[in-house]
Coordinates of C-alpha atoms and ligand atoms in Angstrom, one line a residue:
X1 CA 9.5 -30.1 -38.9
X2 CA 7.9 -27.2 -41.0
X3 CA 7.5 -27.2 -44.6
X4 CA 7.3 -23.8 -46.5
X5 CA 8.3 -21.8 -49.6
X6 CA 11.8 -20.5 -50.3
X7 CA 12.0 -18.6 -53.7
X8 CA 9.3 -21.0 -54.6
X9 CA 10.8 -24.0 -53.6
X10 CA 9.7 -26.3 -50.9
X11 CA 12.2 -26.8 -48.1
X12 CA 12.1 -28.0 -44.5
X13 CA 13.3 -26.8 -41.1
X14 CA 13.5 -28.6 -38.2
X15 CA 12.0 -27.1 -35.1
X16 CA 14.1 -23.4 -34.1
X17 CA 15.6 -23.0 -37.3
X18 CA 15.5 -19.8 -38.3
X19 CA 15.0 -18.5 -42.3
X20 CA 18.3 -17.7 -42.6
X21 CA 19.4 -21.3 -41.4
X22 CA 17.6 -23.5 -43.8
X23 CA 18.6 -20.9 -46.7
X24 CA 22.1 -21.9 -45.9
X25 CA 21.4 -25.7 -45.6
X26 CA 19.8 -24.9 -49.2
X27 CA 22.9 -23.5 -50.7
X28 CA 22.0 -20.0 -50.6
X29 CA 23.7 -17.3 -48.1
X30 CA 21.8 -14.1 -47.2
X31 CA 23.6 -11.3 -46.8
X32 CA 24.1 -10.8 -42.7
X33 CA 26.4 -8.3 -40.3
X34 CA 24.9 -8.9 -36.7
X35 CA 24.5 -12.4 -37.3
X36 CA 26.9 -15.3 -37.0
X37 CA 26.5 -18.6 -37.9
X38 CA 29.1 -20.6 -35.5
X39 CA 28.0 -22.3 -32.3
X40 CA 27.0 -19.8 -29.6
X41 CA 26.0 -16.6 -31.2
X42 CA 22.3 -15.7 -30.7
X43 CA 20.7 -14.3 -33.5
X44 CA 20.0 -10.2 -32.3
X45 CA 18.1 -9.3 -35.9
X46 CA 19.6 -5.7 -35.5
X47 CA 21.5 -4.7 -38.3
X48 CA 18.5 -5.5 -41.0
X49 CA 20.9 -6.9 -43.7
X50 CA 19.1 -10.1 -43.7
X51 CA 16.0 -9.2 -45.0
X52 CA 13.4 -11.2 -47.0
X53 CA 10.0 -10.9 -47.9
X54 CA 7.6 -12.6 -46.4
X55 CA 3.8 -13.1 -48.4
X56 CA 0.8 -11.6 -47.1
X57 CA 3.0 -9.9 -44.6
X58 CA 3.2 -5.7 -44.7
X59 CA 6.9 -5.7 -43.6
X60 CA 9.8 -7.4 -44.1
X61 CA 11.5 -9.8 -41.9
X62 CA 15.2 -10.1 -40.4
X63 CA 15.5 -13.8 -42.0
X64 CA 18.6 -14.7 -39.1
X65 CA 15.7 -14.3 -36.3
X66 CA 12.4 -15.5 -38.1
X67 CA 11.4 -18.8 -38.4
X68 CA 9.2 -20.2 -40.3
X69 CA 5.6 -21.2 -39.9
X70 CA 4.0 -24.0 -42.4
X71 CA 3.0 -23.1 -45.3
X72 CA 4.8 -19.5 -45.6
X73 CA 6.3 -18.1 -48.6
X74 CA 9.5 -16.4 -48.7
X75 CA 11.3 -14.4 -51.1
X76 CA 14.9 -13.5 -51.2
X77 CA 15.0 -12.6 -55.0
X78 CA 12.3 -9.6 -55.1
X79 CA 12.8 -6.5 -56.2
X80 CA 12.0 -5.3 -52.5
X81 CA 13.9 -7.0 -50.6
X82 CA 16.9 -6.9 -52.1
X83 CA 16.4 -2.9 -52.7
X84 CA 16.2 -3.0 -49.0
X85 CA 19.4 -4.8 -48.0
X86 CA 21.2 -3.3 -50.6
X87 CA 20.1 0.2 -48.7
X88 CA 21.2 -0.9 -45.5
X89 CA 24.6 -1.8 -46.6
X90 CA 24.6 1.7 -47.9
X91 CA 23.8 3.6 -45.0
X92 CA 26.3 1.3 -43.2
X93 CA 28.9 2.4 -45.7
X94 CA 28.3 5.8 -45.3
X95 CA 29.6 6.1 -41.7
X96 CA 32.4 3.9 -43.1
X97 CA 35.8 5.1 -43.4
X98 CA 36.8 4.5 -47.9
X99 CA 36.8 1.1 -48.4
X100 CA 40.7 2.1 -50.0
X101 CA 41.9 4.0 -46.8
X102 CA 40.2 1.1 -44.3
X103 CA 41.3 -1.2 -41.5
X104 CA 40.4 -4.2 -43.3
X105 CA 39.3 -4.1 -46.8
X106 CA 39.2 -7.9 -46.7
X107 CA 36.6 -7.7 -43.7
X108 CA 33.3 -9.4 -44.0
X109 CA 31.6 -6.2 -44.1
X110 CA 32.9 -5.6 -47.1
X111 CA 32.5 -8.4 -48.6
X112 CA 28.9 -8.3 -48.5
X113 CA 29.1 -4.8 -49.7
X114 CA 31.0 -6.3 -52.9
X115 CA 28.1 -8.6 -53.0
X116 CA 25.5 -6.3 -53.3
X117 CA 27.8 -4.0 -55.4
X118 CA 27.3 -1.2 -52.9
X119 CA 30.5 0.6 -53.2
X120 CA 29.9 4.1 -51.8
X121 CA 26.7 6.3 -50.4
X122 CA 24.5 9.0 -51.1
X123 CA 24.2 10.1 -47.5
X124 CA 25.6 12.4 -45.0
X125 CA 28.6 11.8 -43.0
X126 CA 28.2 11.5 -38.8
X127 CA 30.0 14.6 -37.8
X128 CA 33.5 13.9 -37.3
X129 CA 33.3 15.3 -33.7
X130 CA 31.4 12.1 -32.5
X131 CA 33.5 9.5 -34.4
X132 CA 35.4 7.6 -31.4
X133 CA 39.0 7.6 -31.5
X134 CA 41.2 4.9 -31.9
X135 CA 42.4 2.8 -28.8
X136 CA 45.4 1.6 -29.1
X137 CA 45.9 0.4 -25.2
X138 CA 46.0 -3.3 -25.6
X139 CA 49.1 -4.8 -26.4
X140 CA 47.5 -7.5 -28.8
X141 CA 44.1 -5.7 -30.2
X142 CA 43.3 -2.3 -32.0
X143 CA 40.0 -0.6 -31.4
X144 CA 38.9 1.5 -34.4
X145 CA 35.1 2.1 -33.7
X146 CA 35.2 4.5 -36.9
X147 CA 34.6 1.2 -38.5
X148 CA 32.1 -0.4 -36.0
X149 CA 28.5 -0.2 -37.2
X150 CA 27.2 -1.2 -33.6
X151 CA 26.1 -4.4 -34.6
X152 CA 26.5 -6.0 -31.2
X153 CA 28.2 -9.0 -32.1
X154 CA 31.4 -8.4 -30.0
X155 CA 29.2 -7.7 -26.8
X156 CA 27.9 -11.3 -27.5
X157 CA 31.3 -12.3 -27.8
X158 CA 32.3 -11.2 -24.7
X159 CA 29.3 -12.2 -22.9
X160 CA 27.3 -14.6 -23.9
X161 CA 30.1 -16.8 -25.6
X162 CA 32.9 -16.4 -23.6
X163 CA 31.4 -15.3 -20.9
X164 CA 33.5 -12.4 -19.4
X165 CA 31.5 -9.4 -19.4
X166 CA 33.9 -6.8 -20.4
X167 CA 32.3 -5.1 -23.6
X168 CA 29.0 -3.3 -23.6
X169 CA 27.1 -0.9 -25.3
X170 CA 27.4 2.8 -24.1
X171 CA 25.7 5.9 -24.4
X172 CA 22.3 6.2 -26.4
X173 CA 20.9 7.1 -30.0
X174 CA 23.5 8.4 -32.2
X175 CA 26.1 8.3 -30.2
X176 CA 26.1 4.9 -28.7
X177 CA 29.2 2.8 -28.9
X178 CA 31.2 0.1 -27.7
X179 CA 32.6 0.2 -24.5
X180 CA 35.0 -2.3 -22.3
X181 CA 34.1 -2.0 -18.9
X182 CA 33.0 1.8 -17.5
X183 CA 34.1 2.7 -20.8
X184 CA 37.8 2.5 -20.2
X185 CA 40.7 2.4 -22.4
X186 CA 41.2 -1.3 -23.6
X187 CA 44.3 -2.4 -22.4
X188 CA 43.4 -1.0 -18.9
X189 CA 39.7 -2.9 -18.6
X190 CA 39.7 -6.7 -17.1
X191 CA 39.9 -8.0 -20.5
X192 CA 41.2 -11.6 -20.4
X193 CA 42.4 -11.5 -24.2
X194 CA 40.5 -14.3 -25.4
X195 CA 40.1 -12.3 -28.9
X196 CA 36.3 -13.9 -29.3
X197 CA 35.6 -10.0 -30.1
X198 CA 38.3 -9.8 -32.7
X199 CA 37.3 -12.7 -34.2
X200 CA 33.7 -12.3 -34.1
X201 CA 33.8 -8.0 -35.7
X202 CA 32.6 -8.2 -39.1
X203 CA 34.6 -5.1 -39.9
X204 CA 37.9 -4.8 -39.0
X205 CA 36.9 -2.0 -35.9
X206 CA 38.7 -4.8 -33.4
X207 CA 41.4 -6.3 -35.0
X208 CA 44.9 -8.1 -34.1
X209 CA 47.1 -5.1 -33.5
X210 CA 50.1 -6.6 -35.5
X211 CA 48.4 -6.9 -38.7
X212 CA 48.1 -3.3 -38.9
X213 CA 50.5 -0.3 -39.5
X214 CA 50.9 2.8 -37.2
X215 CA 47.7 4.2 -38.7
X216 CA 45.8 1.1 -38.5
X217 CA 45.4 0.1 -41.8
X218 CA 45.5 -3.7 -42.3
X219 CA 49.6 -4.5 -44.2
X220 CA 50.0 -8.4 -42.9
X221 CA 48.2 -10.4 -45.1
X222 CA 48.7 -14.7 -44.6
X223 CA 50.1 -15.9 -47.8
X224 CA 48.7 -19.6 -46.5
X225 CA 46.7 -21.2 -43.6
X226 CA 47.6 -24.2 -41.5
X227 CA 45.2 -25.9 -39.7
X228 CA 46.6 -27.2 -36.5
X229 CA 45.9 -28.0 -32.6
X230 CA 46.8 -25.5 -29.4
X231 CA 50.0 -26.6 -28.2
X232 CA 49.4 -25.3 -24.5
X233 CA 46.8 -26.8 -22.4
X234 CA 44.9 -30.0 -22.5
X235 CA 41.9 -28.9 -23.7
X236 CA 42.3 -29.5 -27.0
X237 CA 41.0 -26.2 -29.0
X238 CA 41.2 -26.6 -32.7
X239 CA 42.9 -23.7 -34.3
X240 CA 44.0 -22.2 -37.9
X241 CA 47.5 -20.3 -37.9
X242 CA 47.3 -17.3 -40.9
X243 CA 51.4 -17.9 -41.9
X244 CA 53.0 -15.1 -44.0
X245 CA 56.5 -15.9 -45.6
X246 CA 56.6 -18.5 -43.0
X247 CA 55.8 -17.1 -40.1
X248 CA 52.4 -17.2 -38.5
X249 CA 50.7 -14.0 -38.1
X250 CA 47.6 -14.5 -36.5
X251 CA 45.4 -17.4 -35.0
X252 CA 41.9 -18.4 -35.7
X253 CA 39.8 -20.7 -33.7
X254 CA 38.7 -23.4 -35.5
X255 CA 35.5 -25.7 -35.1
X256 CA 36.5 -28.9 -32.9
X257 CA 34.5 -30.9 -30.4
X258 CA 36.2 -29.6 -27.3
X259 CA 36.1 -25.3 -28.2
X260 CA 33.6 -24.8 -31.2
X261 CA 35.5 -22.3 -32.6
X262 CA 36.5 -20.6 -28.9
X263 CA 40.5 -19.8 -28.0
X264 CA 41.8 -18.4 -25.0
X265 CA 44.9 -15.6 -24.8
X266 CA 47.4 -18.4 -25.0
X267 CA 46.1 -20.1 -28.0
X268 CA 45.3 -16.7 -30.1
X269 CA 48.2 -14.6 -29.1
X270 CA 50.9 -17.0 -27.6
X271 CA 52.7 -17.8 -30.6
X272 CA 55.5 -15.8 -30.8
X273 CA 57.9 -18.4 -29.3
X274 CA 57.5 -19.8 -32.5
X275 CA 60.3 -17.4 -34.2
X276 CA 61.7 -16.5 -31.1
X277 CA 65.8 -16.4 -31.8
X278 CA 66.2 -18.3 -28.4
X279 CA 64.9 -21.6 -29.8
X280 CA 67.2 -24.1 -29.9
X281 CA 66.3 -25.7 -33.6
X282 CA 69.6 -27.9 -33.9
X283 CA 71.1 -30.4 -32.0
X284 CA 73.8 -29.2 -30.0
X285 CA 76.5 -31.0 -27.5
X286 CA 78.6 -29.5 -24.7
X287 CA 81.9 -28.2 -25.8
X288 CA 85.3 -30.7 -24.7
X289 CA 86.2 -29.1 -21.4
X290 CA 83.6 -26.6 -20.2
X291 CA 82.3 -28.1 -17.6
X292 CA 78.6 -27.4 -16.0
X293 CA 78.4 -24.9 -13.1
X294 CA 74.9 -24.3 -12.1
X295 CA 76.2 -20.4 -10.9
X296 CA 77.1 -19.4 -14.5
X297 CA 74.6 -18.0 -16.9
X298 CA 74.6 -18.9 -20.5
X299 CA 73.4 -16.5 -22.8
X300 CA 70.4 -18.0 -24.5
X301 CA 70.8 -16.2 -28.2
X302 CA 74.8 -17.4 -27.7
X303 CA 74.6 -21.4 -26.8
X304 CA 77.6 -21.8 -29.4
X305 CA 79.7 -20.2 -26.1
X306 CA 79.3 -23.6 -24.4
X307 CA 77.9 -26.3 -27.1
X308 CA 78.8 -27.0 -30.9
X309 CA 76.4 -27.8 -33.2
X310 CA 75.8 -31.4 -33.9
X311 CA 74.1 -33.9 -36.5
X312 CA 71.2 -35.6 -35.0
X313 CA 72.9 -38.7 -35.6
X314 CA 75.8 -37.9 -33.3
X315 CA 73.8 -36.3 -30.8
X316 CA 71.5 -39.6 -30.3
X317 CA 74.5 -41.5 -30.2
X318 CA 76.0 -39.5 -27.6
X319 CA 72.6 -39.7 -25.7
X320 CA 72.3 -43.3 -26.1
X321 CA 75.8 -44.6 -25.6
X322 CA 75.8 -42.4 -21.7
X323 CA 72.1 -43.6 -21.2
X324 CA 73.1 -47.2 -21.4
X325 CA 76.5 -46.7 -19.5
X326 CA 74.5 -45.5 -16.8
X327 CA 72.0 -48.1 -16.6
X328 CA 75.0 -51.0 -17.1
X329 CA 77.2 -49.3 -14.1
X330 CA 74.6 -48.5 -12.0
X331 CA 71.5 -51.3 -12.9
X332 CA 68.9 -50.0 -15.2
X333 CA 66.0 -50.9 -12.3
X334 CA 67.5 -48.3 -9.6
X335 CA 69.8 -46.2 -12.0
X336 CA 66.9 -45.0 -14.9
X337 CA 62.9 -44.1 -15.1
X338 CA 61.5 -42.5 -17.6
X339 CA 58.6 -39.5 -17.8
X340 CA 56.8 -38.8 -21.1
X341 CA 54.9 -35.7 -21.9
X342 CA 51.2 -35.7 -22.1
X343 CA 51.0 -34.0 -25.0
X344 CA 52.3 -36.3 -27.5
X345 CA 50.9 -38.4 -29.1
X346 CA 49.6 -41.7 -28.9
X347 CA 52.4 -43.1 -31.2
X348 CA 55.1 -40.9 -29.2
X349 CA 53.4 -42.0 -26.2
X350 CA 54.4 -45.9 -27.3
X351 CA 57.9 -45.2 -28.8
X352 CA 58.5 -43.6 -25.2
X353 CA 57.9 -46.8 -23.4
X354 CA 59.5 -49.0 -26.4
X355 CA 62.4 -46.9 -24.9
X356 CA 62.2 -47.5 -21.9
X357 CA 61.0 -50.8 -21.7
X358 CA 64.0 -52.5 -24.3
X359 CA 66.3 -49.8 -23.9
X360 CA 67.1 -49.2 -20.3
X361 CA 65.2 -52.5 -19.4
X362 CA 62.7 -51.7 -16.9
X363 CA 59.1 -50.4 -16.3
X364 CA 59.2 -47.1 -15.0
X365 CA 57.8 -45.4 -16.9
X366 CA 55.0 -42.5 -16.6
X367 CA 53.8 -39.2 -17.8
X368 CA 53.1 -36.1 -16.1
X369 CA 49.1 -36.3 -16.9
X370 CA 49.2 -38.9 -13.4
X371 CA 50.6 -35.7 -11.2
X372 CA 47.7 -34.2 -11.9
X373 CA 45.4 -36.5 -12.9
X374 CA 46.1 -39.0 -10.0
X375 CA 43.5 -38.0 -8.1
X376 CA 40.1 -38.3 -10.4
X377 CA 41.7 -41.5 -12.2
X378 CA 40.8 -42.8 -8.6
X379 CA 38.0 -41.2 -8.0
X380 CA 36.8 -41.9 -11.1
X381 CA 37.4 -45.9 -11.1
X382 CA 35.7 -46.2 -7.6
X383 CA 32.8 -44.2 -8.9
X384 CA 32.4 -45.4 -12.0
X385 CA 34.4 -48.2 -12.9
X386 CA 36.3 -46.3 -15.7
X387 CA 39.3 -44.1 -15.0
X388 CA 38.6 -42.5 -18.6
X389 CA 36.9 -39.3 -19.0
X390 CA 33.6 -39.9 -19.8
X391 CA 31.9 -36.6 -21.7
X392 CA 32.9 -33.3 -23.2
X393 CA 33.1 -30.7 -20.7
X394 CA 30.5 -29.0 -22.6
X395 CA 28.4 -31.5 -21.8
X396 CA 28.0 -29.6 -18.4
X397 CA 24.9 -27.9 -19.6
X398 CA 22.8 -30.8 -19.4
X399 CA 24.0 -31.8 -15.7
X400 CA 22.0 -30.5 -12.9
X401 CA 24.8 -30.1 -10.6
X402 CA 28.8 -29.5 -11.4
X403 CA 31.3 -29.7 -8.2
X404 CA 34.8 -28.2 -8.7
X405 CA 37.7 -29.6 -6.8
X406 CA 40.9 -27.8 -6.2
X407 CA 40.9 -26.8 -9.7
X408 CA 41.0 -22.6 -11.6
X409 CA 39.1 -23.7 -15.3
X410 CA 39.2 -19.8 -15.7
X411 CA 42.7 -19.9 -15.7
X412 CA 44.4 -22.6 -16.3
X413 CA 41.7 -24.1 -18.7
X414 CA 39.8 -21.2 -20.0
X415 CA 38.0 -22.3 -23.0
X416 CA 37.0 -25.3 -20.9
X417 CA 35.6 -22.9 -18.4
X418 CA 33.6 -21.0 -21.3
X419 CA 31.3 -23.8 -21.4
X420 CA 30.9 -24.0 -17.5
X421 CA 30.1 -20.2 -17.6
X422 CA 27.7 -20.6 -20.3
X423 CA 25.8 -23.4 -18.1
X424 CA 26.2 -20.9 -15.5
X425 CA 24.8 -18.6 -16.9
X426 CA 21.6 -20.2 -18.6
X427 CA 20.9 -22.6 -16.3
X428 CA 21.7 -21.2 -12.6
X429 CA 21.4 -17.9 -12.5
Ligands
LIG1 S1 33.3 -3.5 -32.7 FE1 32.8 -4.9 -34.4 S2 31.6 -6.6 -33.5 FE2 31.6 -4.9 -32.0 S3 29.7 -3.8 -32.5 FE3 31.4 -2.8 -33.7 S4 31.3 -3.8 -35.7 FE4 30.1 -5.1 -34.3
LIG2 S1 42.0 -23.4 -23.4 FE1 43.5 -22.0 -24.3 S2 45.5 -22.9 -23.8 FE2 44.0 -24.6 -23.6 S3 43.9 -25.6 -25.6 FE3 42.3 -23.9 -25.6 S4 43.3 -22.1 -26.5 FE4 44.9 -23.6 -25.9
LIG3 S1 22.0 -10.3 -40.0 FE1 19.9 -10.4 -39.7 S2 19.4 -8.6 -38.7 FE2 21.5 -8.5 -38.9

């Protein structure tokens, strides 16, 4: 632990927290671009908008990448250092396009810009000539680098967080810019459409393409935010939906034990089946005499050609009453079984087998984790006594050895795979 000054107060950081860090655990936020505070993200200390001042010291220090020594005093409230980061943000703002005519005048760029009431600049414009244009190629992001200010963190988004190495920086000087790949169009680079970069931009220069209007400026704007869980894998990631007049716009990923804060293309982008006119969302029963034939096709936005609409009432009875004819024609041991899904809940989970158990009066009952999970339950309970997963798959970075199995984390579990990347990465390579 280290004990120092902070605007003349004494505060404490435990060992690698940085400045910025214990300022935060101390209530107060310095301004910051290139730096994020959520799990993963190094600190880079190359956008300067975190500076404070440090005594005895000549120059001023990047507070997201300094940490303190014993005894040092810092000050975020001097006439210098705040003259400085309020000049940064101004020669940010200058290569900026107006904060009225922008992608995303809610961005966190300029937020901090509202914060240090830095609203336009004295300076020079880049020439237009070098401004990159817009990249439209990917079906679910925008690239508008007239609003990137190079600060790095999508590159660390893509590589060091999520691990898939598509976004670099390009050229040199002046002209250096974000690049996907050998600088290739977006939608035509090995992107995997995680959307770490999207989320990660402080500025609105990557951004969820259907938010925006054909000359990307930001026109969706969530009215309300439900936090919820990805209904797709088993992973487990932890996400916010952004809802506008009831329909979600655009997903976040939300801080949970199993994705700290990560999301793959399914859980950011797959949510259109949501308002998709195909859903079924009442109960409906087959018409009196149409009868099934596997050959014909139903029209999926047109069930009303074969079914009526139903109360749920009369469409459980209906269920019920041919369930239990089945199982007292035919004997509910050889005639009925039951298979739950995985992903409900633990209450659904024991409804299901109330079910089956008193209604159709027998034990078969399973759920489809066993197909797949069959085989380390096994393993698992010869091994170690417990058929129970026993850690956090991030929890790979402390093992000294990880064996995969007839298994594709990458793609069929991809935020999972993240963290095996990550310990990869740091650890292995
Ligand atoms: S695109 Fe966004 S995150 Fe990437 S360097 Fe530019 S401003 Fe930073
Ligand atoms: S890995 Fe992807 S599909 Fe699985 S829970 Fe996380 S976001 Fe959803
Ligand atoms: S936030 Fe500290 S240098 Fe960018």
């Amino acid at each position: 632990m280290t004990k120092f000054f902070l605007n003349d107060k004494e505060v404490t950081a435990e060992e690698n927290e940085t400045i910025w860090q214990v300022a935060k655990k101390n209530g107060l936020t310095i301004p910051h671009l290139c730096y994020s505070d959520k799990p993963g993200y190094r600190a880079d200390g190359n956008c300067r908008a975190c500076m404070v001042s440090i005594e005895g010291e000549r120059v001023l220090a990047a507070s997201c990448i300094r940490k303190p020594s014993e005894g040092m005093k810092v000050s975020t409230t001097d006439e210098r250092s705040e003259k400085s980061r309020k000049m940064i943000l101004e020669l940010l703002v200058t290569d900026q396009p107006e904060k009225t005519d922008c992608h995303d005048p809610d961005s966190h760029f300029w937020k901090i810009a509202d914060d240090l009431e830095v609203k336009k600049s004295r300076f020079d414009k880049r020439e237009s000539k070098i401004v990159p244009e817009s990249d439209n190629s990917h079906v679910a992001m925008a690239v508008n680098l007239d609003a990137c200010i190079n600060c790095n963190l999508c590159v660390r988004a893509c590589r060091e967080v999520q691990v898939n190495d598509v976004i670099g920086m390009g050229n040199r000087g002046h002209v250096s810019q974000v690049i996907f790949d050998f600088d290739d169009p977006m939608g035509d680079s090995s992107c995997v459409s995680c959307g770490e970069c999207v989320q990660a931009c402080p500025t609105g220069a990557l951004m969820e393409s259907n938010l925006l209007n054909e000359n990307g400026k930001k026109v969706v704007n969530a009215d309300r935010k439900v936090d919820s869980l990805c209904p797709y894998c088993g992973v487990g990631c932890q996400l916010t939906y952004n809802i506008k007049d009831e329909k979600i716009v655009s997903v976040d990923g939300r801080e949970g034990p199993a994705n700290h804060n990560r999301l793959c293309v399914k859980g950011r982008f797959g949510f259109d089946y949501v308002h998709n006119p195909e859903r079924i969302t009442k109960p409906l029963i087959r018409k009196k005499g149409i009868k099934k034939d596997p050959k014909e096709k139903l029209d999926p936005l047109n069930p009303l050609s074969h079914f009526r609409e139903a109360t749920w009432e009369e469409a459980l009875d209906l269920a019920a009453s041919k369930l239990s004819s089945i199982r007292d024609a035919k004997g509910g041991d050889d005639a009925l079984a039951g298979f739950g899904c995985a992903k409900g809940s633990n209450e659904e989970a024991y409804l299901f087998q109330k079910l089956i158990r008193v209604g159709f009066r027998n034990n078969n009952v399973d759920h489809c984790t066993r197909m797949c999970h069959a085989s380390s339950v096994a393993a698992l309970m010869e091994a170690i006594g417990t058929g129970a997963v026993t850690a956090p798959v991030s929890e790979v970075k402390n093992a000294e050895v990880a064996i995969l199995i007839g298994c594709r984390p990458t793609q069929n579990h991809p935020v999972a795979a993240t963290f095996i990347k990550n310990a990869v990465k740091k650890k292995w390579t």
